[in-house]
Amino acid sequence: MEPVYLSVTALTKYIKRKFDADPYLERVYLTGEISNYRPRPGHQYFSLKDDHAVISAVMYKGRFDKLAFKPKEGMKVLLIGRVNVYESGGTYNIMVEHMEPDGIGALYQAFSELKEKLTREGLFLLPKKKLPVFPKRIAIVTSPSGAVIRDIMTTVKRRYPIVQLVLYPTIVQGKDSAANIVSNLKLIEDKGDFDTVIVARGGGSIEDLWSFNEEAVVRQIAAMSVPVISSVGHETDTTLADFVADVRAATPTAAAELSVPVLNDVIRYIHQIDNRLYQKMRHLHTMQQQRLNRAMQSYIFRQPERMYEGYTIKADQVQQRLANQMQQQIHLRSNELQRLQLRLENRNPARDVQLAGNRRQQVTDELQRAMDRYLKQKEMRMTSAMQSLDLLSPLKIMSRGYTYTTRDGNVVASVKELQSGDKLKVNFSDGYAEAEVKQVVEEK
């Protein structure tokens, strides 16, 4: 039996089907170091290696954009994906679905990368809001159970019991804690009647405190219009929330002390201010009384008419100048009125109408004379034409004995038109005669 030779394509497709059908290759958990990594704007291509082997990896843009850290060359990572065969190249790779840094060091790395990102944006350099000296309402974002809320309440009650504390029960650890912190901060912002916000949590590991390193929490604290005091962890613990808060307190007790004054100190300070104000008012009253006494001794009160003597003289002078200017204006306007009247008389339309009437009469007379001359000329020409016409009239010629002959109403101009026996009509100046042709004689 002869062997069956497969094409490269057939073999590669067979291998691909084996890979796709293998349940162990459908979801693979790998650890290794990133190699041959160059950031691209779209999908990411790199290798994952250990001391003895290397595998190509591909991560699509949609999944890569959801990473909470920035991959770097040589970074040790944990990833989840599926093994895929690339038929055209005859190679295989792992399609990465999820990736995260390996170990606790990954959290510190993510912390450093987010801190670097927010530092470039200038989020930590925003102006810090001052805490109010005498707050009326303070919002507390922390767990409703535990020592943190008790320490804050005890300290505030001892120092400044007249302030109102409002607790927003918050999950401060775990998967849903970041979203809960952001939600409560937004509620406080929307409420809009708080003077200070305390964000507090007890100590713990970096994993326990990680909610206060989440980007959403940090950005929400920065966006608050109310001053925020951050008291997260112990004095040696530092979170990104501490960097962006307006004030950082080492402990919840310290946060409470920073948020309120001591009532006894405030009362003592108020008494001091009250006493200083009283002394100041007495001093001002004494000075104002002295000024009043001096003013009462002034000539203004003893001879008040002296205040307006100068104004009276000045008013008289102004009144006289005004009268003179009015007289000048009246004289100027009178002269101008006379000039206008003369101009109006010179341009009286009655005179123009009279001249136009005379001119119209002259034109009418000239037109009448011209028409008479024209008619006489036409009459003489017509008489002459009538005389000429009368001289040329056939009736005038016939009155001298001339006649004309017609046949059947047509004038006979030649004997060639006649035949013997034709009936003719001989027309005279005073009538006609009927005749019959007896003979036609044509003269040569």
GROMACS .gro file of C-alpha atoms in nm:
model
  444
    1MET     CA    1   0.000   0.000   0.000
    2GLU     CA    2   0.141   0.330  -0.112
    3PRO     CA    3   0.160   0.614   0.145
    4VAL     CA    4  -0.082   0.908   0.111
    5TYR     CA    5   0.097   1.240   0.089
    6LEU     CA    6  -0.084   1.536   0.248
    7SER     CA    7  -0.054   1.896   0.143
    8VAL     CA    8   0.090   2.144   0.389
    9THR     CA    9  -0.251   2.312   0.407
   10ALA     CA   10  -0.428   1.987   0.489
   11LEU     CA   11  -0.180   1.904   0.764
   12THR     CA   12  -0.202   2.254   0.913
   13LYS     CA   13  -0.582   2.244   0.910
   14TYR     CA   14  -0.573   1.903   1.083
   15ILE     CA   15  -0.342   2.037   1.352
   16LYS     CA   16  -0.565   2.346   1.396
   17ARG     CA   17  -0.874   2.129   1.442
   18LYS     CA   18  -0.686   1.926   1.705
   19PHE     CA   19  -0.591   2.244   1.890
   20ASP     CA   20  -0.945   2.386   1.870
   21ALA     CA   21  -1.102   2.064   1.994
   22ASP     CA   22  -0.860   2.016   2.286
   23PRO     CA   23  -1.037   2.136   2.608
   24TYR     CA   24  -0.700   2.192   2.779
   25LEU     CA   25  -0.597   2.447   2.516
   26GLU     CA   26  -0.931   2.633   2.514
   27ARG     CA   27  -0.848   2.819   2.837
   28VAL     CA   28  -0.482   2.828   2.941
   29TYR     CA   29  -0.333   2.996   3.249
   30LEU     CA   30   0.028   3.101   3.192
   31THR     CA   31   0.298   3.287   3.378
   32GLY     CA   32   0.615   3.425   3.227
   33GLU     CA   33   0.809   3.734   3.124
   34ILE     CA   34   0.704   3.974   2.848
   35SER     CA   35   0.952   3.981   2.560
   36ASN     CA   36   0.977   4.156   2.222
   37TYR     CA   37   0.710   4.406   2.328
   38ARG     CA   38   0.661   4.732   2.134
   39PRO     CA   39   0.344   4.935   2.206
   40ARG     CA   40   0.116   4.967   1.903
   41PRO     CA   41  -0.196   5.182   1.853
   42GLY     CA   42  -0.415   4.876   1.780
   43HIS     CA   43  -0.368   4.509   1.870
   44GLN     CA   44  -0.060   4.416   2.076
   45TYR     CA   45   0.191   4.150   1.968
   46PHE     CA   46   0.462   4.019   2.200
   47SER     CA   47   0.621   3.697   2.335
   48LEU     CA   48   0.591   3.522   2.671
   49LYS     CA   49   0.900   3.333   2.784
   50ASP     CA   50   1.063   3.154   3.072
   51ASP     CA   51   1.409   3.002   3.106
   52HIS     CA   52   1.352   2.724   2.851
   53ALA     CA   53   1.072   2.820   2.609
   54VAL     CA   54   0.894   3.106   2.439
   55ILE     CA   55   0.544   3.145   2.290
   56SER     CA   56   0.397   3.422   2.073
   57ALA     CA   57   0.106   3.617   2.219
   58VAL     CA   58  -0.163   3.842   2.071
   59MET     CA   59  -0.395   4.071   2.267
   60TYR     CA   60  -0.677   4.255   2.088
   61LYS     CA   61  -0.715   4.630   2.141
   62GLY     CA   62  -1.052   4.606   2.321
   63ARG     CA   63  -0.910   4.381   2.593
   64PHE     CA   64  -0.576   4.563   2.610
   65ASP     CA   65  -0.746   4.900   2.677
   66LYS     CA   66  -0.908   4.751   2.991
   67LEU     CA   67  -0.572   4.670   3.158
   68ALA     CA   68  -0.512   4.847   3.489
   69PHE     CA   69  -0.136   4.864   3.429
   70LYS     CA   70   0.107   4.936   3.147
   71PRO     CA   71   0.301   4.627   3.022
   72LYS     CA   72   0.675   4.665   2.992
   73GLU     CA   73   0.962   4.459   2.851
   74GLY     CA   74   1.077   4.195   3.102
   75MET     CA   75   0.770   4.230   3.328
   76LYS     CA   76   0.652   3.905   3.487
   77VAL     CA   77   0.281   3.861   3.428
   78LEU     CA   78  -0.008   3.621   3.476
   79LEU     CA   79  -0.231   3.578   3.175
   80ILE     CA   80  -0.536   3.382   3.063
   81GLY     CA   81  -0.598   3.291   2.700
   82ARG     CA   82  -0.651   3.019   2.441
   83VAL     CA   83  -0.401   2.850   2.210
   84ASN     CA   84  -0.457   2.926   1.842
   85VAL     CA   85  -0.292   2.795   1.522
   86TYR     CA   86  -0.213   3.046   1.250
   87GLU     CA   87  -0.259   2.842   0.931
   88SER     CA   88  -0.088   3.076   0.682
   89GLY     CA   89   0.236   3.087   0.877
   90GLY     CA   90   0.222   2.739   1.024
   91THR     CA   91   0.276   2.882   1.374
   92TYR     CA   92   0.081   2.883   1.695
   93ASN     CA   93   0.028   3.153   1.957
   94ILE     CA   94  -0.183   3.233   2.259
   95MET     CA   95  -0.474   3.476   2.224
   96VAL     CA   96  -0.462   3.672   2.553
   97GLU     CA   97  -0.798   3.748   2.714
   98HIS     CA   98  -0.676   3.877   3.052
   99MET     CA   99  -0.338   3.981   3.192
  100GLU     CA  100  -0.212   4.118   3.523
  101PRO     CA  101   0.127   4.164   3.690
  102ASP     CA  102   0.249   3.865   3.890
  103GLY     CA  103   0.263   3.889   4.272
  104ILE     CA  104   0.220   4.172   4.526
  105GLY     CA  105   0.478   4.368   4.338
  106ALA     CA  106   0.216   4.411   4.069
  107LEU     CA  107   0.007   4.626   4.303
  108TYR     CA  108   0.304   4.849   4.378
  109GLN     CA  109   0.375   4.872   4.008
  110ALA     CA  110   0.014   4.961   3.930
  111PHE     CA  111   0.031   5.216   4.214
  112SER     CA  112   0.345   5.373   4.067
  113GLU     CA  113   0.210   5.381   3.713
  114LEU     CA  114  -0.120   5.544   3.814
  115LYS     CA  115   0.065   5.791   4.036
  116GLU     CA  116   0.292   5.879   3.744
  117LYS     CA  117  -0.006   5.920   3.510
  118LEU     CA  118  -0.199   6.145   3.747
  119THR     CA  119   0.116   6.346   3.823
  120ARG     CA  120   0.160   6.416   3.450
  121GLU     CA  121  -0.200   6.536   3.438
  122GLY     CA  122  -0.131   6.774   3.730
  123LEU     CA  123  -0.403   6.620   3.948
  124PHE     CA  124  -0.183   6.631   4.259
  125LEU     CA  125  -0.089   6.995   4.197
  126LEU     CA  126  -0.444   7.131   4.208
  127PRO     CA  127  -0.494   7.414   4.466
  128LYS     CA  128  -0.584   7.278   4.808
  129LYS     CA  129  -0.909   7.402   4.962
  130LYS     CA  130  -0.889   7.546   5.314
  131LEU     CA  131  -1.077   7.378   5.596
  132PRO     CA  132  -1.350   7.595   5.752
  133VAL     CA  133  -1.266   7.714   6.103
  134PHE     CA  134  -1.619   7.668   6.239
  135PRO     CA  135  -1.793   7.393   6.040
  136LYS     CA  136  -2.165   7.323   6.087
  137ARG     CA  137  -2.199   6.986   5.907
  138ILE     CA  138  -1.931   6.725   5.843
  139ALA     CA  139  -1.982   6.420   5.620
  140ILE     CA  140  -1.793   6.102   5.715
  141VAL     CA  141  -1.724   5.833   5.452
  142THR     CA  142  -1.624   5.517   5.634
  143SER     CA  143  -1.751   5.182   5.760
  144PRO     CA  144  -2.039   5.209   6.008
  145SER     CA  145  -1.871   4.951   6.230
  146GLY     CA  146  -1.526   4.951   6.378
  147ALA     CA  147  -1.303   5.184   6.577
  148VAL     CA  148  -1.269   5.452   6.306
  149ILE     CA  149  -1.617   5.601   6.336
  150ARG     CA  150  -1.608   5.571   6.717
  151ASP     CA  151  -1.275   5.758   6.738
  152ILE     CA  152  -1.402   6.037   6.512
  153MET     CA  153  -1.731   6.076   6.700
  154THR     CA  154  -1.559   6.072   7.042
  155THR     CA  155  -1.298   6.329   6.940
  156VAL     CA  156  -1.548   6.565   6.777
  157LYS     CA  157  -1.794   6.542   7.069
  158ARG     CA  158  -1.516   6.626   7.313
  159ARG     CA  159  -1.375   6.918   7.113
  160TYR     CA  160  -1.673   7.072   6.932
  161PRO     CA  161  -2.007   6.910   7.020
  162ILE     CA  162  -2.221   7.167   6.835
  163VAL     CA  163  -2.117   7.037   6.491
  164GLN     CA  164  -2.344   6.788   6.310
  165LEU     CA  165  -2.182   6.463   6.194
  166VAL     CA  166  -2.347   6.273   5.906
  167LEU     CA  167  -2.223   5.918   5.844
  168TYR     CA  168  -2.237   5.772   5.494
  169PRO     CA  169  -2.198   5.395   5.553
  170THR     CA  170  -1.936   5.279   5.306
  171ILE     CA  171  -1.768   4.956   5.200
  172VAL     CA  172  -1.397   5.035   5.241
  173GLN     CA  173  -1.247   4.701   5.130
  174GLY     CA  174  -1.314   4.448   4.856
  175LYS     CA  175  -1.440   4.433   4.501
  176ASP     CA  176  -1.735   4.673   4.534
  177SER     CA  177  -1.568   4.920   4.770
  178ALA     CA  178  -1.433   5.165   4.509
  179ALA     CA  179  -1.772   5.206   4.341
  180ASN     CA  180  -1.938   5.253   4.682
  181ILE     CA  181  -1.686   5.520   4.786
  182VAL     CA  182  -1.737   5.711   4.460
  183SER     CA  183  -2.117   5.683   4.491
  184ASN     CA  184  -2.120   5.827   4.846
  185LEU     CA  185  -1.884   6.112   4.753
  186LYS     CA  186  -2.116   6.204   4.465
  187LEU     CA  187  -2.415   6.200   4.703
  188ILE     CA  188  -2.232   6.438   4.935
  189GLU     CA  189  -2.142   6.666   4.643
  190ASP     CA  190  -2.501   6.671   4.519
  191LYS     CA  191  -2.630   6.742   4.871
  192GLY     CA  192  -2.420   7.057   4.874
  193ASP     CA  193  -2.469   7.157   5.242
  194PHE     CA  194  -2.155   7.007   5.401
  195ASP     CA  195  -1.854   7.210   5.514
  196THR     CA  196  -1.603   6.924   5.531
  197VAL     CA  197  -1.572   6.559   5.422
  198ILE     CA  198  -1.367   6.298   5.611
  199VAL     CA  199  -1.269   5.985   5.418
  200ALA     CA  200  -1.137   5.735   5.673
  201ARG     CA  201  -1.030   5.373   5.710
  202GLY     CA  202  -0.822   5.174   5.957
  203GLY     CA  203  -0.487   5.019   5.879
  204GLY     CA  204  -0.424   4.710   5.667
  205SER     CA  205  -0.218   4.559   5.388
  206ILE     CA  206  -0.182   4.718   5.046
  207GLU     CA  207  -0.455   4.487   4.921
  208ASP     CA  208  -0.687   4.605   5.199
  209LEU     CA  209  -0.621   4.972   5.122
  210TRP     CA  210  -0.625   4.929   4.743
  211SER     CA  211  -0.974   5.081   4.700
  212PHE     CA  212  -0.823   5.422   4.784
  213ASN     CA  213  -0.570   5.378   4.503
  214GLU     CA  214  -0.840   5.324   4.238
  215GLU     CA  215  -0.841   5.593   3.968
  216ALA     CA  216  -1.218   5.657   3.998
  217VAL     CA  217  -1.187   5.725   4.374
  218VAL     CA  218  -0.888   5.954   4.330
  219ARG     CA  219  -1.055   6.156   4.054
  220GLN     CA  220  -1.380   6.191   4.252
  221ILE     CA  221  -1.193   6.325   4.556
  222ALA     CA  222  -1.016   6.578   4.331
  223ALA     CA  223  -1.351   6.685   4.182
  224MET     CA  224  -1.513   6.760   4.521
  225SER     CA  225  -1.603   7.125   4.584
  226VAL     CA  226  -1.596   7.057   4.961
  227PRO     CA  227  -1.259   7.025   5.143
  228VAL     CA  228  -1.167   6.658   5.190
  229ILE     CA  229  -0.960   6.515   5.477
  230SER     CA  230  -0.802   6.177   5.397
  231SER     CA  231  -0.728   5.941   5.686
  232VAL     CA  232  -0.660   5.599   5.534
  233GLY     CA  233  -0.448   5.338   5.711
  234HIS     CA  234  -0.178   5.405   5.965
  235GLU     CA  235   0.066   5.693   5.961
  236THR     CA  236   0.314   5.494   5.751
  237ASP     CA  237   0.051   5.396   5.492
  238THR     CA  238   0.018   5.617   5.186
  239THR     CA  239  -0.254   5.600   4.921
  240LEU     CA  240  -0.322   5.809   4.613
  241ALA     CA  241  -0.628   5.945   4.794
  242ASP     CA  242  -0.386   6.109   5.042
  243PHE     CA  243  -0.205   6.290   4.759
  244VAL     CA  244  -0.519   6.435   4.605
  245ALA     CA  245  -0.706   6.520   4.928
  246ASP     CA  246  -0.695   6.875   5.060
  247VAL     CA  247  -0.555   6.760   5.397
  248ARG     CA  248  -0.399   6.427   5.502
  249ALA     CA  249  -0.439   6.307   5.859
  250ALA     CA  250  -0.223   6.033   6.010
  251THR     CA  251  -0.514   5.876   6.201
  252PRO     CA  252  -0.894   5.910   6.219
  253THR     CA  253  -0.850   6.090   6.553
  254ALA     CA  254  -0.615   6.338   6.388
  255ALA     CA  255  -0.868   6.389   6.108
  256ALA     CA  256  -1.137   6.472   6.364
  257GLU     CA  257  -0.903   6.717   6.540
  258LEU     CA  258  -0.819   6.887   6.210
  259SER     CA  259  -1.186   6.920   6.110
  260VAL     CA  260  -1.308   7.107   6.422
  261PRO     CA  261  -1.171   7.356   6.675
  262VAL     CA  262  -1.184   7.317   7.056
  263LEU     CA  263  -1.510   7.471   7.179
  264ASN     CA  264  -1.359   7.611   7.501
  265ASP     CA  265  -1.080   7.773   7.302
  266VAL     CA  266  -1.340   7.912   7.063
  267ILE     CA  267  -1.546   8.056   7.349
  268ARG     CA  268  -1.234   8.207   7.508
  269TYR     CA  269  -1.136   8.354   7.171
  270ILE     CA  270  -1.485   8.496   7.126
  271HIS     CA  271  -1.465   8.665   7.470
  272GLN     CA  272  -1.129   8.814   7.374
  273ILE     CA  273  -1.266   8.942   7.046
  274ASP     CA  274  -1.574   9.077   7.225
  275ASN     CA  275  -1.359   9.267   7.475
  276ARG     CA  276  -1.133   9.405   7.202
  277LEU     CA  277  -1.436   9.509   7.001
  278TYR     CA  278  -1.587   9.684   7.304
  279GLN     CA  279  -1.263   9.874   7.369
  280LYS     CA  280  -1.237   9.966   7.003
  281MET     CA  281  -1.595  10.093   6.997
  282ARG     CA  282  -1.538  10.301   7.309
  283HIS     CA  283  -1.228  10.452   7.151
  284LEU     CA  284  -1.412  10.527   6.828
  285HIS     CA  285  -1.703  10.679   7.020
  286THR     CA  286  -1.467  10.906   7.213
  287MET     CA  287  -1.292  11.019   6.894
  288GLN     CA  288  -1.622  11.082   6.714
  289GLN     CA  289  -1.755  11.279   7.014
  290GLN     CA  290  -1.443  11.496   7.009
  291ARG     CA  291  -1.485  11.554   6.635
  292LEU     CA  292  -1.848  11.650   6.693
  293ASN     CA  293  -1.756  11.897   6.967
  294ARG     CA  294  -1.494  12.060   6.744
  295ALA     CA  295  -1.743  12.078   6.459
  296MET     CA  296  -2.006  12.239   6.681
  297GLN     CA  297  -1.756  12.513   6.770
  298SER     CA  298  -1.684  12.580   6.404
  299TYR     CA  299  -1.799  12.904   6.238
  300ILE     CA  300  -2.017  12.694   6.006
  301PHE     CA  301  -2.258  12.629   6.289
  302ARG     CA  302  -2.216  12.973   6.451
  303GLN     CA  303  -2.251  13.169   6.123
  304PRO     CA  304  -2.405  12.932   5.871
  305GLU     CA  305  -2.469  13.213   5.618
  306ARG     CA  306  -2.095  13.228   5.557
  307MET     CA  307  -2.120  12.888   5.395
  308TYR     CA  308  -2.320  13.018   5.100
  309GLU     CA  309  -2.207  13.382   5.069
  310GLY     CA  310  -1.958  13.298   4.800
  311TYR     CA  311  -2.214  13.086   4.617
  312THR     CA  312  -2.467  13.375   4.625
  313ILE     CA  313  -2.219  13.615   4.465
  314LYS     CA  314  -2.122  13.357   4.209
  315ALA     CA  315  -2.490  13.291   4.129
  316ASP     CA  316  -2.548  13.665   4.069
  317GLN     CA  317  -2.250  13.679   3.837
  318VAL     CA  318  -2.368  13.377   3.647
  319GLN     CA  319  -2.720  13.525   3.621
  320GLN     CA  320  -2.583  13.851   3.480
  321ARG     CA  321  -2.369  13.667   3.225
  322LEU     CA  322  -2.669  13.463   3.130
  323ALA     CA  323  -2.884  13.776   3.078
  324ASN     CA  324  -2.614  13.935   2.859
  325GLN     CA  325  -2.578  13.623   2.652
  326MET     CA  326  -2.955  13.606   2.611
  327GLN     CA  327  -2.966  13.966   2.485
  328GLN     CA  328  -2.687  13.893   2.239
  329GLN     CA  329  -2.865  13.586   2.116
  330ILE     CA  330  -3.193  13.778   2.073
  331HIS     CA  331  -3.016  14.053   1.874
  332LEU     CA  332  -2.841  13.799   1.653
  333ARG     CA  333  -3.162  13.607   1.592
  334SER     CA  334  -3.351  13.936   1.511
  335ASN     CA  335  -3.094  14.034   1.249
  336GLU     CA  336  -3.104  13.689   1.101
  337LEU     CA  337  -3.486  13.704   1.086
  338GLN     CA  338  -3.473  14.035   0.895
  339ARG     CA  339  -3.229  13.891   0.643
  340LEU     CA  340  -3.454  13.593   0.591
  341GLN     CA  341  -3.759  13.816   0.541
  342LEU     CA  342  -3.576  14.015   0.270
  343ARG     CA  343  -3.472  13.695   0.099
  344LEU     CA  344  -3.830  13.571   0.118
  345GLU     CA  345  -3.966  13.888  -0.036
  346ASN     CA  346  -3.715  13.868  -0.319
  347ARG     CA  347  -3.824  13.514  -0.383
  348ASN     CA  348  -4.202  13.587  -0.360
  349PRO     CA  349  -4.381  13.339  -0.595
  350ALA     CA  350  -4.659  13.595  -0.679
  351ARG     CA  351  -4.411  13.797  -0.884
  352ASP     CA  352  -4.294  13.487  -1.067
  353VAL     CA  353  -4.658  13.396  -1.136
  354GLN     CA  354  -4.728  13.739  -1.282
  355LEU     CA  355  -4.423  13.725  -1.507
  356ALA     CA  356  -4.519  13.376  -1.617
  357GLY     CA  357  -4.876  13.500  -1.697
  358ASN     CA  358  -4.744  13.783  -1.912
  359ARG     CA  359  -4.513  13.547  -2.088
  360ARG     CA  360  -4.800  13.304  -2.149
  361GLN     CA  361  -5.012  13.583  -2.304
  362GLN     CA  362  -4.727  13.684  -2.533
  363VAL     CA  363  -4.678  13.326  -2.644
  364THR     CA  364  -5.055  13.289  -2.700
  365ASP     CA  365  -5.068  13.603  -2.917
  366GLU     CA  366  -4.768  13.494  -3.117
  367LEU     CA  367  -4.926  13.151  -3.165
  368GLN     CA  368  -5.254  13.308  -3.282
  369ARG     CA  369  -5.078  13.528  -3.535
  370ALA     CA  370  -4.874  13.236  -3.660
  371MET     CA  371  -5.191  13.027  -3.704
  372ASP     CA  372  -5.359  13.310  -3.901
  373ARG     CA  373  -5.061  13.338  -4.130
  374TYR     CA  374  -5.051  12.963  -4.177
  375LEU     CA  375  -5.423  12.945  -4.263
  376LYS     CA  376  -5.395  13.232  -4.516
  377GLN     CA  377  -5.104  13.061  -4.684
  378LYS     CA  378  -5.296  12.735  -4.707
  379GLU     CA  379  -5.607  12.916  -4.840
  380MET     CA  380  -5.407  13.089  -5.116
  381ARG     CA  381  -5.245  12.763  -5.215
  382MET     CA  382  -5.584  12.588  -5.224
  383THR     CA  383  -5.734  12.867  -5.448
  384SER     CA  384  -5.443  12.841  -5.687
  385ALA     CA  385  -5.476  12.462  -5.697
  386MET     CA  386  -5.850  12.487  -5.767
  387GLN     CA  387  -5.789  12.726  -6.055
  388SER     CA  388  -5.528  12.494  -6.201
  389LEU     CA  389  -5.759  12.200  -6.158
  390ASP     CA  390  -6.046  12.387  -6.325
  391LEU     CA  391  -5.829  12.463  -6.626
  392LEU     CA  392  -5.750  12.094  -6.660
  393SER     CA  393  -6.111  11.976  -6.609
  394PRO     CA  394  -6.258  11.775  -6.905
  395LEU     CA  395  -6.590  11.954  -6.856
  396LYS     CA  396  -6.418  12.283  -6.930
  397ILE     CA  397  -6.285  12.138  -7.257
  398MET     CA  398  -6.622  11.986  -7.351
  399SER     CA  399  -6.789  12.326  -7.304
  400ARG     CA  400  -6.592  12.433  -7.611
  401GLY     CA  401  -6.758  12.160  -7.829
  402TYR     CA  402  -6.551  11.852  -7.744
  403THR     CA  403  -6.719  11.513  -7.669
  404TYR     CA  404  -6.613  11.161  -7.566
  405THR     CA  405  -6.770  10.832  -7.680
  406THR     CA  406  -6.845  10.524  -7.473
  407ARG     CA  407  -6.956  10.173  -7.557
  408ASP     CA  408  -7.112   9.965  -7.289
  409GLY     CA  409  -6.984  10.214  -7.033
  410ASN     CA  410  -6.622  10.200  -7.161
  411VAL     CA  411  -6.454  10.496  -7.330
  412VAL     CA  412  -6.374  10.437  -7.696
  413ALA     CA  413  -6.028  10.571  -7.763
  414SER     CA  414  -5.969  10.433  -8.120
  415VAL     CA  415  -6.170  10.335  -8.431
  416LYS     CA  416  -5.998  10.001  -8.407
  417GLU     CA  417  -6.229   9.922  -8.118
  418LEU     CA  418  -6.544   9.978  -8.329
  419GLN     CA  419  -6.737   9.763  -8.567
  420SER     CA  420  -7.027   9.842  -8.793
  421GLY     CA  421  -7.354   9.828  -8.610
  422ASP     CA  422  -7.207   9.906  -8.259
  423LYS     CA  423  -7.429  10.108  -8.031
  424LEU     CA  424  -7.243  10.416  -7.904
  425LYS     CA  425  -7.310  10.690  -7.647
  426VAL     CA  426  -7.179  11.035  -7.735
  427ASN     CA  427  -7.129  11.249  -7.421
  428PHE     CA  428  -7.153  11.630  -7.434
  429SER     CA  429  -7.099  11.890  -7.164
  430ASP     CA  430  -7.474  11.926  -7.114
  431GLY     CA  431  -7.597  11.571  -7.198
  432TYR     CA  432  -7.545  11.274  -7.437
  433ALA     CA  433  -7.674  11.125  -7.763
  434GLU     CA  434  -7.705  10.763  -7.872
  435ALA     CA  435  -7.567  10.664  -8.214
  436GLU     CA  436  -7.509  10.357  -8.431
  437VAL     CA  437  -7.192  10.294  -8.635
  438LYS     CA  438  -7.268  10.275  -8.998
  439GLN     CA  439  -6.912  10.246  -9.121
  440VAL     CA  440  -6.569  10.232  -8.967
  441VAL     CA  441  -6.296  10.416  -9.156
  442GLU     CA  442  -5.937  10.393  -9.025
  443GLU     CA  443  -5.707  10.670  -9.144
  444LYS     CA  444  -5.354  10.578  -9.215
   0.00000   0.00000   0.00000
